[in-house]
PDB file of C-alpha atoms in Angstrom:
ATOM      1  CA  MET A   1      34.288   6.392 -83.694  1.00 47.00           C
ATOM      2  CA  THR A   2      31.942   9.398 -83.966  1.00 46.00           C
ATOM      3  CA  LEU A   3      30.160  10.320 -87.060  1.00 42.00           C
ATOM      4  CA  LYS A   4      32.824  13.145 -87.666  1.00 45.00           C
ATOM      5  CA  ASN A   5      35.626  10.415 -87.143  1.00 48.00           C
ATOM      6  CA  ILE A   6      34.153   7.776 -89.333  1.00 46.00           C
ATOM      7  CA  ILE A   7      33.927  10.118 -92.413  1.00 48.00           C
ATOM      8  CA  PHE A   8      37.594  10.692 -92.053  1.00 47.00           C
ATOM      9  CA  LEU A   9      38.557   7.195 -91.088  1.00 55.00           C
ATOM     10  CA  ASN A  10      39.608   4.663 -93.632  1.00 59.00           C
ATOM     11  CA  ILE A  11      36.269   2.670 -94.010  1.00 61.00           C
ATOM     12  CA  PRO A  12      38.230  -0.686 -94.454  1.00 63.00           C
ATOM     13  CA  GLN A  13      39.631  -0.078 -91.143  1.00 72.00           C
ATOM     14  CA  VAL A  14      36.336   0.311 -89.615  1.00 70.00           C
ATOM     15  CA  LEU A  15      35.212  -3.016 -91.296  1.00 70.00           C
ATOM     16  CA  ASN A  16      38.389  -4.659 -90.124  1.00 74.00           C
ATOM     17  CA  GLU A  17      37.717  -3.593 -86.613  1.00 78.00           C
ATOM     18  CA  ILE A  18      34.267  -4.969 -86.597  1.00 79.00           C
ATOM     19  CA  GLN A  19      35.187  -8.196 -88.248  1.00 77.00           C
ATOM     20  CA  LYS A  20      38.059  -9.085 -85.945  1.00 82.00           C
ATOM     21  CA  THR A  21      35.825  -8.647 -82.912  1.00 84.00           C
ATOM     22  CA  GLU A  22      34.437 -11.934 -81.753  1.00 86.00           C
ATOM     23  CA  ASN A  23      30.753 -10.972 -81.187  1.00 91.00           C
ATOM     24  CA  PRO A  24      30.171  -7.560 -82.792  1.00 91.00           C
ATOM     25  CA  VAL A  25      26.841  -5.626 -82.674  1.00 94.00           C
ATOM     26  CA  ILE A  26      26.248  -2.442 -84.628  1.00 92.00           C
ATOM     27  CA  ILE A  27      24.060   0.270 -83.549  1.00 94.00           C
ATOM     28  CA  SER A  28      23.943   3.193 -85.992  1.00 92.00           C
ATOM     29  CA  GLU A  29      21.888   5.880 -87.465  1.00 92.00           C
ATOM     30  CA  LYS A  30      20.113   6.081 -90.819  1.00 91.00           C
ATOM     31  CA  ASN A  31      22.556   8.709 -92.145  1.00 88.00           C
ATOM     32  CA  ILE A  32      25.453   6.259 -91.598  1.00 85.00           C
ATOM     33  CA  PHE A  33      23.397   3.551 -93.293  1.00 83.00           C
ATOM     34  CA  ARG A  34      22.845   5.687 -96.408  1.00 86.00           C
ATOM     35  CA  LEU A  35      26.502   6.732 -96.609  1.00 84.00           C
ATOM     36  CA  TYR A  36      27.970   3.201 -95.887  1.00 81.00           C
ATOM     37  CA  PRO A  37      25.367   0.538 -96.495  1.00 82.00           C
ATOM     38  CA  PHE A  38      28.035  -2.171 -96.864  1.00 79.00           C
ATOM     39  CA  LEU A  39      28.850  -1.851 -93.191  1.00 76.00           C
ATOM     40  CA  PHE A  40      25.578  -3.732 -92.611  1.00 79.00           C
ATOM     41  CA  ASN A  41      25.931  -6.432 -95.419  1.00 80.00           C
ATOM     42  CA  ASN A  42      26.956  -9.137 -92.954  1.00 75.00           C
ATOM     43  CA  GLN A  43      23.741 -10.708 -91.926  1.00 76.00           C
ATOM     44  CA  ASN A  44      25.541 -12.559 -89.004  1.00 85.00           C
ATOM     45  CA  ILE A  45      26.181  -9.292 -87.304  1.00 89.00           C
ATOM     46  CA  PRO A  46      23.084  -8.036 -85.427  1.00 94.00           C
ATOM     47  CA  HIS A  47      22.523  -4.365 -86.160  1.00 93.00           C
ATOM     48  CA  LEU A  48      20.041  -1.722 -85.296  1.00 96.00           C
ATOM     49  CA  ILE A  49      19.552   1.316 -87.474  1.00 95.00           C
ATOM     50  CA  LEU A  50      17.874   4.318 -85.769  1.00 96.00           C
ATOM     51  CA  ASN A  51      16.471   7.482 -87.201  1.00 93.00           C
ATOM     52  CA  ILE A  52      17.623   9.796 -84.324  1.00 93.00           C
ATOM     53  CA  ASN A  53      18.004  13.446 -83.444  1.00 92.00           C
ATOM     54  CA  GLU A  54      17.830  15.432 -80.146  1.00 94.00           C
ATOM     55  CA  LYS A  55      14.092  14.750 -79.683  1.00 94.00           C
ATOM     56  CA  GLN A  56      14.766  10.990 -79.624  1.00 93.00           C
ATOM     57  CA  LYS A  57      17.174  11.216 -76.732  1.00 94.00           C
ATOM     58  CA  ASN A  58      14.624   9.719 -74.267  1.00 96.00           C
ATOM     59  CA  PHE A  59      13.473   6.426 -72.699  1.00 96.00           C
ATOM     60  CA  HIS A  60      11.451   5.441 -75.694  1.00 97.00           C
ATOM     61  CA  THR A  61      14.575   5.286 -77.752  1.00 97.00           C
ATOM     62  CA  ALA A  62      16.448   3.535 -75.045  1.00 98.00           C
ATOM     63  CA  LYS A  63      13.577   0.917 -74.954  1.00 98.00           C
ATOM     64  CA  LYS A  64      14.097   0.286 -78.517  1.00 98.00           C
ATOM     65  CA  ILE A  65      17.730  -0.424 -77.962  1.00 98.00           C
ATOM     66  CA  TRP A  66      16.808  -2.603 -74.955  1.00 98.00           C
ATOM     67  CA  ASP A  67      14.296  -4.593 -76.913  1.00 98.00           C
ATOM     68  CA  PHE A  68      16.908  -5.001 -79.786  1.00 98.00           C
ATOM     69  CA  LEU A  69      19.611  -6.253 -77.259  1.00 98.00           C
ATOM     70  CA  ILE A  70      17.129  -8.651 -75.574  1.00 98.00           C
ATOM     71  CA  GLN A  71      15.797 -10.146 -79.025  1.00 98.00           C
ATOM     72  CA  ASN A  72      19.353 -10.754 -80.058  1.00 97.00           C
ATOM     73  CA  ASN A  73      20.399 -12.286 -76.858  1.00 97.00           C
ATOM     74  CA  ILE A  74      23.263  -9.789 -76.387  1.00 97.00           C
ATOM     75  CA  THR A  75      25.533 -10.591 -73.499  1.00 96.00           C
ATOM     76  CA  LYS A  76      28.754  -9.082 -72.097  1.00 95.00           C
ATOM     77  CA  SER A  77      30.609 -11.269 -74.615  1.00 94.00           C
ATOM     78  CA  HIS A  78      29.369  -9.003 -77.422  1.00 95.00           C
ATOM     79  CA  THR A  79      30.891  -5.685 -78.272  1.00 92.00           C
ATOM     80  CA  ILE A  80      28.559  -2.867 -79.212  1.00 94.00           C
ATOM     81  CA  PHE A  81      29.880  -0.661 -82.101  1.00 90.00           C
ATOM     82  CA  ILE A  82      28.096   2.839 -81.848  1.00 90.00           C
ATOM     83  CA  ILE A  83      28.501   4.399 -85.410  1.00 87.00           C
ATOM     84  CA  GLY A  84      26.888   7.914 -85.288  1.00 86.00           C
ATOM     85  CA  GLY A  85      26.577  11.279 -83.748  1.00 87.00           C
ATOM     86  CA  GLY A  86      26.513  12.487 -80.293  1.00 91.00           C
ATOM     87  CA  VAL A  87      22.800  11.845 -79.518  1.00 95.00           C
ATOM     88  CA  LEU A  88      23.065   8.354 -80.774  1.00 95.00           C
ATOM     89  CA  HIS A  89      26.092   7.801 -78.524  1.00 94.00           C
ATOM     90  CA  ASP A  90      24.393   9.310 -75.447  1.00 95.00           C
ATOM     91  CA  VAL A  91      21.240   7.215 -75.596  1.00 97.00           C
ATOM     92  CA  THR A  92      23.133   3.977 -76.641  1.00 97.00           C
ATOM     93  CA  LEU A  93      25.707   4.270 -73.927  1.00 96.00           C
ATOM     94  CA  PHE A  94      22.937   4.972 -71.379  1.00 97.00           C
ATOM     95  CA  ALA A  95      20.818   1.924 -72.569  1.00 97.00           C
ATOM     96  CA  CYS A  96      23.889  -0.385 -72.623  1.00 96.00           C
ATOM     97  CA  SER A  97      25.036   0.711 -69.093  1.00 96.00           C
ATOM     98  CA  VAL A  98      21.513  -0.078 -67.709  1.00 96.00           C
ATOM     99  CA  PHE A  99      21.106  -3.265 -69.675  1.00 96.00           C
ATOM    100  CA  LYS A 100      24.333  -4.904 -68.772  1.00 94.00           C
ATOM    101  CA  ARG A 101      26.775  -2.845 -66.797  1.00 92.00           C
ATOM    102  CA  GLY A 102      30.235  -3.033 -68.313  1.00 92.00           C
ATOM    103  CA  ILE A 103      29.158  -4.413 -71.725  1.00 94.00           C
ATOM    104  CA  PRO A 104      32.033  -3.537 -74.181  1.00 92.00           C
ATOM    105  CA  THR A 105      31.240  -0.619 -76.386  1.00 91.00           C
ATOM    106  CA  ILE A 106      33.290   1.135 -79.085  1.00 86.00           C
ATOM    107  CA  SER A 107      32.352   4.520 -80.249  1.00 81.00           C
TER     108      SER A 107
END
């Protein structure tokens, strides 16, 4: 699911995919949050919203993701939904692979 894909996807399908996952976690960007705030209504789903662009493709952003994953006790039993553009995908996939190699991600 990339930013381009989510705009054309049926949003109820995205919600259904997240809700049927046993331990979902959402990492997204502010633009998605502004467009689809209801994706983040479930307080039981840990979510991180980043203001991200090419300049934030760095270790500082990866550390924000690591801190979030640690604070929420994320394990390999969780599935990370990455909802946003290419920079978000790059830095989140990097951070997840370093944090817990093989942690499930859907993007």
